[in-house]
Tab-separated table of N, CA, C and O in Angstrom:
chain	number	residue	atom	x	y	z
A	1	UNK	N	-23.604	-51.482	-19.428
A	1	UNK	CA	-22.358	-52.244	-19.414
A	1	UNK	C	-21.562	-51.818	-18.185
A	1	UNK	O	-21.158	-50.663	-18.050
A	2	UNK	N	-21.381	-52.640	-17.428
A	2	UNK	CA	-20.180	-52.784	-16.335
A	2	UNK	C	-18.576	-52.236	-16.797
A	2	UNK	O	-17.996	-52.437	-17.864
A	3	UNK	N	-18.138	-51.532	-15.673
A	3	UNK	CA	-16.431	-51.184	-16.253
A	3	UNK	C	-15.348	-52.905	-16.383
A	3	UNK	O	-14.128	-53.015	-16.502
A	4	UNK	N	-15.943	-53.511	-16.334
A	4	UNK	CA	-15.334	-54.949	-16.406
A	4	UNK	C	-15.520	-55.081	-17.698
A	4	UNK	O	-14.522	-55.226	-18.403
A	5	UNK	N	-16.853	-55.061	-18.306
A	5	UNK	CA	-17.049	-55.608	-19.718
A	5	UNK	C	-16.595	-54.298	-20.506
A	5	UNK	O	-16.015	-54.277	-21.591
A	6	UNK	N	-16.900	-53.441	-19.894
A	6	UNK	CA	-16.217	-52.017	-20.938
A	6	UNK	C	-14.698	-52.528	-21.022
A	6	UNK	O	-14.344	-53.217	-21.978
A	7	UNK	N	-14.105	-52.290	-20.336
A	7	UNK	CA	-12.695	-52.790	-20.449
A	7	UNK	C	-12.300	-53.808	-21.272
A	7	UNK	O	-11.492	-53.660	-22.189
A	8	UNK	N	-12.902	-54.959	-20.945
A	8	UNK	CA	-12.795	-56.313	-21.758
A	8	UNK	C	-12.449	-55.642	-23.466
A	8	UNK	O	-11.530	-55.609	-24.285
A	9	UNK	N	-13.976	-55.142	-23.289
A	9	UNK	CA	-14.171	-54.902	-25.184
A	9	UNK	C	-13.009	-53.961	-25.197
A	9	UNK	O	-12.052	-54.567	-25.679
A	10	UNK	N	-12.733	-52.921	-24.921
A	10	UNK	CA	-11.726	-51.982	-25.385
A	10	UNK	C	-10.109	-52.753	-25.582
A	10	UNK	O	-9.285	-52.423	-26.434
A	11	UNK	N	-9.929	-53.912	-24.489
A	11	UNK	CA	-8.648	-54.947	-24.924
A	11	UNK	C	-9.164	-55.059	-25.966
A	11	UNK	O	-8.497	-54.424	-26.783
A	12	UNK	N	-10.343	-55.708	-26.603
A	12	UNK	CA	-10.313	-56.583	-27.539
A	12	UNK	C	-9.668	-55.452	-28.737
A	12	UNK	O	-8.579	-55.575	-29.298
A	13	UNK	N	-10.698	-54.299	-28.949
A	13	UNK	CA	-10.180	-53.331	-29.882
A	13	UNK	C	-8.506	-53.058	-30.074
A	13	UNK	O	-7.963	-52.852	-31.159
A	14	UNK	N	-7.894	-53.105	-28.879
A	14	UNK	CA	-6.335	-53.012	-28.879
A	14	UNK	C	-5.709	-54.380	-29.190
A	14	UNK	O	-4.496	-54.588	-29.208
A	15	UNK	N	-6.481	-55.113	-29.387
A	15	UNK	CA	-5.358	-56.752	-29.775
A	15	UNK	C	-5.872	-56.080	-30.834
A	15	UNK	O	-5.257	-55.013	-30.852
A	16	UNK	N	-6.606	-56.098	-31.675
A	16	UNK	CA	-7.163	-55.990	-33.680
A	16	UNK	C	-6.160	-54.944	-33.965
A	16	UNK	O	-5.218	-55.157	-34.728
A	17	UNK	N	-6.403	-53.488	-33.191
A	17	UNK	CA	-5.353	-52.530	-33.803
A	17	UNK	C	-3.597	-52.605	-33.466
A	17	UNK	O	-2.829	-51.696	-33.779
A	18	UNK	N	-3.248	-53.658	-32.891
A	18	UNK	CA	-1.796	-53.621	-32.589
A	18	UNK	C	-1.702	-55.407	-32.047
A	18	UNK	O	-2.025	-55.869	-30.953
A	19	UNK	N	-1.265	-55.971	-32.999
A	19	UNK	CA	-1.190	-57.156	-33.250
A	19	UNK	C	-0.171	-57.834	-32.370
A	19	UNK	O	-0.377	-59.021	-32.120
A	20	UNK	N	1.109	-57.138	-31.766
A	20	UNK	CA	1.842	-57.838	-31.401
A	20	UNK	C	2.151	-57.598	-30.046
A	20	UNK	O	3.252	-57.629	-29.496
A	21	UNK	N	0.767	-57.297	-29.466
A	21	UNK	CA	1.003	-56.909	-27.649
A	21	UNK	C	0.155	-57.675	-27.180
A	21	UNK	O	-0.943	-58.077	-27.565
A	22	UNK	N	0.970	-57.888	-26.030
A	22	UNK	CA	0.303	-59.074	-24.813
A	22	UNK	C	-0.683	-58.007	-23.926
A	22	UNK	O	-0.881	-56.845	-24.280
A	23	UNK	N	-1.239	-58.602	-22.756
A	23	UNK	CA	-2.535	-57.928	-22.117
A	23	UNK	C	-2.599	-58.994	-21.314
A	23	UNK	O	-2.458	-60.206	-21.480
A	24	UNK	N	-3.025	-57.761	-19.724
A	24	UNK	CA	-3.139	-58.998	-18.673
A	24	UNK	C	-4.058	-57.983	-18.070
A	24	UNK	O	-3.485	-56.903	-17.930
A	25	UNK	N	-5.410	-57.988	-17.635
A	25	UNK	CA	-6.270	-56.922	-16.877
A	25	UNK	C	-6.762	-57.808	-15.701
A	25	UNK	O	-7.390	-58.865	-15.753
A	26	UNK	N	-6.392	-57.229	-14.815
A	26	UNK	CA	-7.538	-57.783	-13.499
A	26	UNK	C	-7.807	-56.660	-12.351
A	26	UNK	O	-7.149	-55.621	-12.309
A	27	UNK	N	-8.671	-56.920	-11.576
A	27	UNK	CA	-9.107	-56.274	-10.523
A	27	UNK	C	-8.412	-56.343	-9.581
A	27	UNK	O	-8.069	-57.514	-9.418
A	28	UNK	N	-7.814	-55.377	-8.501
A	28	UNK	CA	-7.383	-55.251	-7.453
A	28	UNK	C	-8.255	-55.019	-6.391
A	28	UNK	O	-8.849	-53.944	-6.315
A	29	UNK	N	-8.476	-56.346	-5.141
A	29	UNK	CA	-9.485	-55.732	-4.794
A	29	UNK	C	-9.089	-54.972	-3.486
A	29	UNK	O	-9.982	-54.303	-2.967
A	30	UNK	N	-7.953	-54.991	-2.934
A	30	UNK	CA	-7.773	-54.218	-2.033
A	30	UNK	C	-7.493	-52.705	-1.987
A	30	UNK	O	-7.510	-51.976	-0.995
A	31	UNK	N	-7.182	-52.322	-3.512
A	31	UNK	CA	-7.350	-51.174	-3.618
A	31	UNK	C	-8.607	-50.589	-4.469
A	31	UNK	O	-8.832	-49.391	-4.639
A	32	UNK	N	-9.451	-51.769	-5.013
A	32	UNK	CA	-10.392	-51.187	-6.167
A	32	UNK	C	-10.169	-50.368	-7.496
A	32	UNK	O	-10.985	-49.558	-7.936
A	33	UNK	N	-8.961	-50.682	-8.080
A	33	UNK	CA	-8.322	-50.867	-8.777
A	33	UNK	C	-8.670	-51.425	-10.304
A	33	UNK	O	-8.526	-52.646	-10.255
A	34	UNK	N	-9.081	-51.010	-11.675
A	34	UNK	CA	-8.605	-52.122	-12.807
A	34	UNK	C	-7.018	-51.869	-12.935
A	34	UNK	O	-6.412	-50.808	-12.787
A	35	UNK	N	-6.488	-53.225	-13.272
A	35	UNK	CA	-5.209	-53.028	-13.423
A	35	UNK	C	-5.401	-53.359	-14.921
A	35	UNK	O	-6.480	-53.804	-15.310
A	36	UNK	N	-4.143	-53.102	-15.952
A	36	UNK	CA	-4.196	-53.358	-17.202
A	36	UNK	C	-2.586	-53.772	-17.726
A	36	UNK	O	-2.024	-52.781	-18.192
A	37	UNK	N	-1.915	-54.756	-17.742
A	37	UNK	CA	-0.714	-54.775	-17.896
A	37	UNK	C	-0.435	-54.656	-19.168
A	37	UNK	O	-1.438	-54.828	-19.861
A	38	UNK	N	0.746	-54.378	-19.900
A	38	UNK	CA	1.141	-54.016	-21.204
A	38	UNK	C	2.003	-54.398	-21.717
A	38	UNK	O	2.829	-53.494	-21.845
A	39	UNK	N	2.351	-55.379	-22.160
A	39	UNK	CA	3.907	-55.657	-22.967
A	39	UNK	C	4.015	-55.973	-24.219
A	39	UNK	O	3.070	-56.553	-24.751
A	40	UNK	N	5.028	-55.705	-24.864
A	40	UNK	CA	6.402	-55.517	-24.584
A	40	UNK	C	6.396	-53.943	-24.042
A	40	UNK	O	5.252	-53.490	-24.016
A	41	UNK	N	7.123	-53.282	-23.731
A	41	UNK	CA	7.556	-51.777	-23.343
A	41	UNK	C	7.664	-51.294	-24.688
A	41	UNK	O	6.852	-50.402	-24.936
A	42	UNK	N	8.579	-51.683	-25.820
A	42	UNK	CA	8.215	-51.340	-26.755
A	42	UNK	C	6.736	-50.463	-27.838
A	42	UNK	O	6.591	-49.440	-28.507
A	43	UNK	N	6.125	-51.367	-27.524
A	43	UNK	CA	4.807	-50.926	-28.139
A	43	UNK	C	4.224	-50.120	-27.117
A	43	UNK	O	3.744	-49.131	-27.671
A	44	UNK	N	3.988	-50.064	-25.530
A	44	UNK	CA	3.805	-49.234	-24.284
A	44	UNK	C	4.066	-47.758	-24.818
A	44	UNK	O	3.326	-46.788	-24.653
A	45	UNK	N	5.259	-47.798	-25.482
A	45	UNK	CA	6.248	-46.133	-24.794
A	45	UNK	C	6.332	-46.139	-26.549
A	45	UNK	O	6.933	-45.103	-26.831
A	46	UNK	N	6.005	-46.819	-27.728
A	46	UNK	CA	6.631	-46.599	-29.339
A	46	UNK	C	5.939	-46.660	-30.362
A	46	UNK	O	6.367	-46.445	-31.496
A	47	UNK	N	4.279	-47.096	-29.945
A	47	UNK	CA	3.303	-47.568	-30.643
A	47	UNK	C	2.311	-46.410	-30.395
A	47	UNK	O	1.625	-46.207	-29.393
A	48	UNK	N	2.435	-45.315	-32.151
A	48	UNK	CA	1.423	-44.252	-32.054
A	48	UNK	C	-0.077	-45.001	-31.641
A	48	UNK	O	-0.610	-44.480	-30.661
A	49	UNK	N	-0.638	-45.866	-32.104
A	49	UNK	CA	-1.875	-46.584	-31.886
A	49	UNK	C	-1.923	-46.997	-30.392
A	49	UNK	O	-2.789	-46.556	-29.636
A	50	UNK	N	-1.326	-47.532	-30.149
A	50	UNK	CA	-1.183	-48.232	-28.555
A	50	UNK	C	-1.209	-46.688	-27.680
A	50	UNK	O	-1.706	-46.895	-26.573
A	51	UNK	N	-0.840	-45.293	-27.850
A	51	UNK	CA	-0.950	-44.309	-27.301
A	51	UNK	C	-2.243	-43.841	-27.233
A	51	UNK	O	-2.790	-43.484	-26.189
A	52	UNK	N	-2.945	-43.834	-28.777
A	52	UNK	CA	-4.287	-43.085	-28.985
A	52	UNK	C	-4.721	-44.054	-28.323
A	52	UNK	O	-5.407	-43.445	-27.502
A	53	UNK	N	-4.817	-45.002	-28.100
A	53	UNK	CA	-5.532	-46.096	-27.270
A	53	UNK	C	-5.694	-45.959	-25.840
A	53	UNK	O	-6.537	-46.552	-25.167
A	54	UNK	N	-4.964	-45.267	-25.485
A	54	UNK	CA	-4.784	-45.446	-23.691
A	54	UNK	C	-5.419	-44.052	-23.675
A	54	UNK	O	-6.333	-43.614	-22.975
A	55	UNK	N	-4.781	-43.548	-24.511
A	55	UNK	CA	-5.435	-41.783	-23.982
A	55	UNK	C	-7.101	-41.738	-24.456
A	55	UNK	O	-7.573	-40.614	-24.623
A	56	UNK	N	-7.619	-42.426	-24.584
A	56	UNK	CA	-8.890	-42.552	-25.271
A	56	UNK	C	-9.586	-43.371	-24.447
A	56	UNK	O	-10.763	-43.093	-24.216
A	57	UNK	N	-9.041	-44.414	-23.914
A	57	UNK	CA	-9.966	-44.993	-22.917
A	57	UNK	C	-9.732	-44.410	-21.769
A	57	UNK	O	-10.703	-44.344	-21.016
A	58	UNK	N	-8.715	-43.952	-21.392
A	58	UNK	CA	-8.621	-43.204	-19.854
A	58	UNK	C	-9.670	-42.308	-19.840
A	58	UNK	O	-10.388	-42.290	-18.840
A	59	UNK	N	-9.937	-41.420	-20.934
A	59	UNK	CA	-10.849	-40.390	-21.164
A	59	UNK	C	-12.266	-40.858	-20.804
A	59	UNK	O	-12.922	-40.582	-19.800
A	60	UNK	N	-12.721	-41.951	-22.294
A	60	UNK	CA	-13.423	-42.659	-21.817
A	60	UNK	C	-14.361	-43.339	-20.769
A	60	UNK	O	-15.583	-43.444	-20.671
A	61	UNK	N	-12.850	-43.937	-19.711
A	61	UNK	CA	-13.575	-44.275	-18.308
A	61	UNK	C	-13.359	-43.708	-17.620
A	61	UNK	O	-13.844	-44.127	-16.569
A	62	UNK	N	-12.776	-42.748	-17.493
A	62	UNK	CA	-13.171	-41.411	-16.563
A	62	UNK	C	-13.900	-40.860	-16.624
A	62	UNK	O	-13.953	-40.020	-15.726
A	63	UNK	N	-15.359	-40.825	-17.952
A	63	UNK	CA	-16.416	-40.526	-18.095
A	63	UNK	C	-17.313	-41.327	-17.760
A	63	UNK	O	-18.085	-40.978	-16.867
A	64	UNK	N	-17.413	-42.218	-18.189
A	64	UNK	CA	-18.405	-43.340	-17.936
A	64	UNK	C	-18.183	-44.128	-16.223
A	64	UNK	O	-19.124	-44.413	-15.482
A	65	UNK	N	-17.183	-44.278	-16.008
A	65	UNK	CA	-17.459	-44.934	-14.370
A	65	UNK	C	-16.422	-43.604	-13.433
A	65	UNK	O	-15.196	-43.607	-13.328
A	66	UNK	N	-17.287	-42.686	-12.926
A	66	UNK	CA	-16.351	-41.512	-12.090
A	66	UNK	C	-15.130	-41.830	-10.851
A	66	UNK	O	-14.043	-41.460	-10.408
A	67	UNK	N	-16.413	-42.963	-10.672
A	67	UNK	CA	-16.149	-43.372	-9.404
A	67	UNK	C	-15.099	-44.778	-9.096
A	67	UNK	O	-14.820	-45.258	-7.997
A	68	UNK	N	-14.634	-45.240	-10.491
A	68	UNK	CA	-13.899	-46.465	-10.314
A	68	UNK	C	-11.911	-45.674	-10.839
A	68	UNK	O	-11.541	-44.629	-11.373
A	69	UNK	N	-11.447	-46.470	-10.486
A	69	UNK	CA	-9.630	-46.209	-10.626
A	69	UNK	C	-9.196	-46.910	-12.237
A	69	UNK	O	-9.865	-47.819	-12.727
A	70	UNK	N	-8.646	-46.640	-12.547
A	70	UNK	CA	-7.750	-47.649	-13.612
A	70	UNK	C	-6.338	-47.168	-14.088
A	70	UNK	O	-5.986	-46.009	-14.309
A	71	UNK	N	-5.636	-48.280	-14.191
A	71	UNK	CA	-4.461	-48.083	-13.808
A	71	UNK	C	-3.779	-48.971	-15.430
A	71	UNK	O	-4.309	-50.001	-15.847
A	72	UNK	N	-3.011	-48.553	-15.873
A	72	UNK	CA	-2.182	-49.173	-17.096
A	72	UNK	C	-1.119	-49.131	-16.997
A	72	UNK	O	-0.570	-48.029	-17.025
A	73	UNK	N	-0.518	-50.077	-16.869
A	73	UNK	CA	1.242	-50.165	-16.674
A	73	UNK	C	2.102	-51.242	-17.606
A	73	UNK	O	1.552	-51.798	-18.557
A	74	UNK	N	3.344	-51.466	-17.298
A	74	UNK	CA	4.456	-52.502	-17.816
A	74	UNK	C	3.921	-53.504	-16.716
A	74	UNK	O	3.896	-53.224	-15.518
A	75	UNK	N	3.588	-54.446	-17.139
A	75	UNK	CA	4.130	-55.828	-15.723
A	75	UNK	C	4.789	-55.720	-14.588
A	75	UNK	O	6.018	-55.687	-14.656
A	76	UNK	N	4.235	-55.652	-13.487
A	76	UNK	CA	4.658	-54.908	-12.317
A	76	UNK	C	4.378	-56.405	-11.196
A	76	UNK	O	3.390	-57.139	-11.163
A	77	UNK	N	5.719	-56.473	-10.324
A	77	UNK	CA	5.018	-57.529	-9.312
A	77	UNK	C	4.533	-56.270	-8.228
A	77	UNK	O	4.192	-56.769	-7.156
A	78	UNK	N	4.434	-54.971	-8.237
A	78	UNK	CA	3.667	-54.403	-7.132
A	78	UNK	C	2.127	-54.361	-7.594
A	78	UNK	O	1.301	-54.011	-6.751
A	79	UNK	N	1.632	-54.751	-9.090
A	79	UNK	CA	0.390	-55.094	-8.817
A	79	UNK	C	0.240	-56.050	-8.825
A	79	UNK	O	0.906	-56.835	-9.499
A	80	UNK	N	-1.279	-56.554	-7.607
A	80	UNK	CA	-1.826	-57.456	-7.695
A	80	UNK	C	-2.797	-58.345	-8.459
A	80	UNK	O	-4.001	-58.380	-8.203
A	81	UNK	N	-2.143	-59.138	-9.515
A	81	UNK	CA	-2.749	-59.720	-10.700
A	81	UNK	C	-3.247	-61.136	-9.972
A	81	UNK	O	-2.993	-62.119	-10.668
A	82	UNK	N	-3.815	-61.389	-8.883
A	82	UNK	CA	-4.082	-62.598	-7.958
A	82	UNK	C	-5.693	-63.033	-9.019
A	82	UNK	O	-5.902	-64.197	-9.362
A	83	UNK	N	-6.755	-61.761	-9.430
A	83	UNK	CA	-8.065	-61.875	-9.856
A	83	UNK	C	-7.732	-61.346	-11.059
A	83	UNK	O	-8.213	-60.237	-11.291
A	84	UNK	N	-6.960	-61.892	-11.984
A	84	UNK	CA	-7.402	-61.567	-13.367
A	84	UNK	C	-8.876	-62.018	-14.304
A	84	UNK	O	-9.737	-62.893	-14.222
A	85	UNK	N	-8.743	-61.512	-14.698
A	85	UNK	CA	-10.301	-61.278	-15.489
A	85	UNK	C	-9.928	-61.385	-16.983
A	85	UNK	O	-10.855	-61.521	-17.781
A	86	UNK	N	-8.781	-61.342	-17.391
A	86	UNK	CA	-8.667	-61.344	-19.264
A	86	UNK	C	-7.246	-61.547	-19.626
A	86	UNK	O	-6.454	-61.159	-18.767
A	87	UNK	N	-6.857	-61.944	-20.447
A	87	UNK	CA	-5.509	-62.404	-20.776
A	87	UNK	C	-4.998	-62.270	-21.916
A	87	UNK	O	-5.884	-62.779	-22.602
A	88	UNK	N	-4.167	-61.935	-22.659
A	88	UNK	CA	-4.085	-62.389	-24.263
A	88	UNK	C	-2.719	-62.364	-24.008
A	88	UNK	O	-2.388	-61.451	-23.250
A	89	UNK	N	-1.815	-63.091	-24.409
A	89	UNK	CA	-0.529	-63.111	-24.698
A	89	UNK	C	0.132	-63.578	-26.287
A	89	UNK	O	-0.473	-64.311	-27.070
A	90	UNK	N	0.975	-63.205	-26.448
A	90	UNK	CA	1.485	-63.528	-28.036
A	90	UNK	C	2.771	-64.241	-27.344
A	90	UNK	O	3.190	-64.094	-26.196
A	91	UNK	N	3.470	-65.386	-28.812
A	91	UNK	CA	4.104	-66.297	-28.580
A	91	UNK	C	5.337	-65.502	-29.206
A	91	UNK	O	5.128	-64.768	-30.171
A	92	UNK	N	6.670	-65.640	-28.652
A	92	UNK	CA	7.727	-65.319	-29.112
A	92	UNK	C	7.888	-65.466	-30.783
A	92	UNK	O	8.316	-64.610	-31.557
A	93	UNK	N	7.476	-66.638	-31.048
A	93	UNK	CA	7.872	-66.710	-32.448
A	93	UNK	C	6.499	-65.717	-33.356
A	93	UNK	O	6.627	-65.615	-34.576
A	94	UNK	N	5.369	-65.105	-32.730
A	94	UNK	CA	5.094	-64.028	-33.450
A	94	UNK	C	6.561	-62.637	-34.160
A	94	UNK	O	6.684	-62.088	-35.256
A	95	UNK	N	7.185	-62.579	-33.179
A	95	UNK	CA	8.314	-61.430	-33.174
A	95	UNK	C	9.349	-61.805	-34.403
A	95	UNK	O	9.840	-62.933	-34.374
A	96	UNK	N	9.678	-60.981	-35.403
A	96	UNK	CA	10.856	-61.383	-36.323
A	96	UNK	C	11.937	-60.966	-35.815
A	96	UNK	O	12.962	-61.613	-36.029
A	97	UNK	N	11.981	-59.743	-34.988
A	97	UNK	CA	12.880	-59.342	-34.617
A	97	UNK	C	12.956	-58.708	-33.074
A	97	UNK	O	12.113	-58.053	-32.461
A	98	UNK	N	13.957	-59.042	-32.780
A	98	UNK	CA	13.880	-59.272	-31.021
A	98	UNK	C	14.000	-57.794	-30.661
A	98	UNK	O	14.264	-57.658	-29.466
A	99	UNK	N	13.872	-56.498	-31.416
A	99	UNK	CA	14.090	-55.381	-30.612
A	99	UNK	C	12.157	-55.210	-29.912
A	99	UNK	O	11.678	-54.608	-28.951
A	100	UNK	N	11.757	-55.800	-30.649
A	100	UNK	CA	10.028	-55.887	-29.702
A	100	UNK	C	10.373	-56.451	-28.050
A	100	UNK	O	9.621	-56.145	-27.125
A	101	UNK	N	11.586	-57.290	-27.849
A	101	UNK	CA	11.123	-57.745	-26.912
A	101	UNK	C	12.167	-56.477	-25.703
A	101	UNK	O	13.192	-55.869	-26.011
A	102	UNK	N	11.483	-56.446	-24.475
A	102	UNK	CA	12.624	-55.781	-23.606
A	102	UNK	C	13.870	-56.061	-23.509
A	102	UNK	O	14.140	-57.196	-23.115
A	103	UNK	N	14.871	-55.226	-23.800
A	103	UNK	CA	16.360	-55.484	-23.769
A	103	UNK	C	16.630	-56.379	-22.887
A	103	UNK	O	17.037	-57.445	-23.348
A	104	UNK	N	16.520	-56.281	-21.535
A	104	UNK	CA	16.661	-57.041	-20.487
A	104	UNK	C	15.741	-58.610	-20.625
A	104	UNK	O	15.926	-59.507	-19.803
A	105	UNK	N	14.980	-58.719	-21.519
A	105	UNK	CA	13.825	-60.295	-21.300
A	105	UNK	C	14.779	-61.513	-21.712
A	105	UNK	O	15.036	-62.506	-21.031
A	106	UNK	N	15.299	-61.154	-23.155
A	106	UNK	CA	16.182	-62.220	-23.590
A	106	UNK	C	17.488	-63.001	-22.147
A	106	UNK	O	17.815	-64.069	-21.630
A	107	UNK	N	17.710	-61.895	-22.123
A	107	UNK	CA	18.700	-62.679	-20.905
A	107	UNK	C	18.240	-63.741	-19.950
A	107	UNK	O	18.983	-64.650	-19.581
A	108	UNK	N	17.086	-63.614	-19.587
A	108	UNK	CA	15.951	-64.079	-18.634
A	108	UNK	C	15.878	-65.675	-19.033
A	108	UNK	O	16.114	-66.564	-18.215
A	109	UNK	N	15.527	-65.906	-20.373
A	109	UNK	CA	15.319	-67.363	-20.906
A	109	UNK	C	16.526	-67.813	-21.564
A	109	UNK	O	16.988	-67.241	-22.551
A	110	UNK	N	17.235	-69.220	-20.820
A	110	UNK	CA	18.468	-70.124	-21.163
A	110	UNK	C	18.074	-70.313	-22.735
A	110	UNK	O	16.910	-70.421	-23.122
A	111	UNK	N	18.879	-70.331	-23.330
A	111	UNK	CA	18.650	-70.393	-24.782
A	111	UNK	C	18.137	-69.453	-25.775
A	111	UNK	O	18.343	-69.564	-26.984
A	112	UNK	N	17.493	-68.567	-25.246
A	112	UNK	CA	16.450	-67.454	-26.239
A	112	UNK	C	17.193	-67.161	-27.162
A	112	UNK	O	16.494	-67.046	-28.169
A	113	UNK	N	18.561	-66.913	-27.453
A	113	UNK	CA	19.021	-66.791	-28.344
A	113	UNK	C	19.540	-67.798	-29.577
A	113	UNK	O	20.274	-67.415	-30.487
A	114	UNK	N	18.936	-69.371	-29.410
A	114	UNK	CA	19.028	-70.115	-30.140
A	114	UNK	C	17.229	-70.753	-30.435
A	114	UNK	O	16.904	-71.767	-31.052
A	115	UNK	N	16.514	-69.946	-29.886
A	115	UNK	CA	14.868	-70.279	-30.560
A	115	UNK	C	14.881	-69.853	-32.178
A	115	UNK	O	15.242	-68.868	-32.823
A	116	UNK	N	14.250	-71.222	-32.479
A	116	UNK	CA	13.502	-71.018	-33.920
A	116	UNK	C	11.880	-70.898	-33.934
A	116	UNK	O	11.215	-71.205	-32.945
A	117	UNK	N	11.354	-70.468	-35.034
A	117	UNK	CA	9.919	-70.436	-35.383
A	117	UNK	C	9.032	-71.570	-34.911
A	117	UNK	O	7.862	-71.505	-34.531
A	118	UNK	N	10.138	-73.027	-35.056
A	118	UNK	CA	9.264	-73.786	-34.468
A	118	UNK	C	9.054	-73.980	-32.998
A	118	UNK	O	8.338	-74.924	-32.663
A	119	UNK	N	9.699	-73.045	-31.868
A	119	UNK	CA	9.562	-73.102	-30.605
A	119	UNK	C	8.425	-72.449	-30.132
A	119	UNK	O	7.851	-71.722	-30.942
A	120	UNK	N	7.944	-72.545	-28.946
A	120	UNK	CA	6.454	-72.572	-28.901
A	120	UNK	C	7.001	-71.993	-27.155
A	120	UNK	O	7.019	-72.774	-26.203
A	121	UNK	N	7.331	-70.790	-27.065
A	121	UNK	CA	7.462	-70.219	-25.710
A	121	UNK	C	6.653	-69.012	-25.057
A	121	UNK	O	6.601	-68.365	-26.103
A	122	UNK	N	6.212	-68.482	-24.456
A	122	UNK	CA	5.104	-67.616	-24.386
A	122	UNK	C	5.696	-66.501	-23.586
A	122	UNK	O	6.621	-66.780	-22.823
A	123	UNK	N	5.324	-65.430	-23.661
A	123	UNK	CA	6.036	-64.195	-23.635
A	123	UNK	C	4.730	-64.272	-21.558
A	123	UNK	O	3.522	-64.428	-21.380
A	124	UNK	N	5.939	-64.057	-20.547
A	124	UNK	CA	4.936	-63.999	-19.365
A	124	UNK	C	4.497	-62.302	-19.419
A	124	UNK	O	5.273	-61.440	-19.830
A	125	UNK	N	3.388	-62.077	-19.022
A	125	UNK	CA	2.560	-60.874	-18.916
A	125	UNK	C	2.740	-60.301	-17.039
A	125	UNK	O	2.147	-59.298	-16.641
């Protein structure tokens, strides 16, 4: 297995064990790079599972590919997400309660504070 498909599967394991986080992974190729984006910050920096998770695959692929980088962050425009490779995002109206989302996001979208269940808006990664 390739560190592309290793990766892949290990997202997949982190959408099943933590239901309400988005995921954006792609390759950087000017630095050779996996990138792995993470949101909300919430679950990043508050989610015991989402922790054993990162510290387990870092381990992981620092064993299995020596020679490749990987990188896990918040949504960053200093990485280059130009070659993504995998995606999962969750829809606002997954969230009951808006402390999941970053303090600062709500402000971002005209109205967010008058969405109902039936709005259909997608959380950007």
């Amino acid at each position: 297995m390739d560190a592309k498909d290793f990766i892949k599967s290990q997202i997949v394991d982190l959408i099943q064990k933590v239901k309400s986080v988005s995921v954006k992974y792609a390759y950087e190729e000017c630095t050779d790079f996996h990138i792995i984006e993470i949101s909300p910050e919430a679950i990043r920096r508050g989610s015991n599972e989402f922790i054993d998770w990162e510290y387990n695959l870092n381990n992981k692929f620092s064993e299995l590919y020596p020679e490749e980088d990987l990188l896990i962050s918040e949504p960053s425009f200093f990485n280059d997400m130009r070659n993504v490779i995998y995606t999962h995002n969750i829809h606002i109206q997954d969230f009951r309660n808006k402390e999941f989302l970053e303090p600062s996001f709500s402000s971002l979208i005209k109205g967010f504070d008058n969405c109902s269940d039936n709005d259909y808006y997608c959380l950007a990664s």
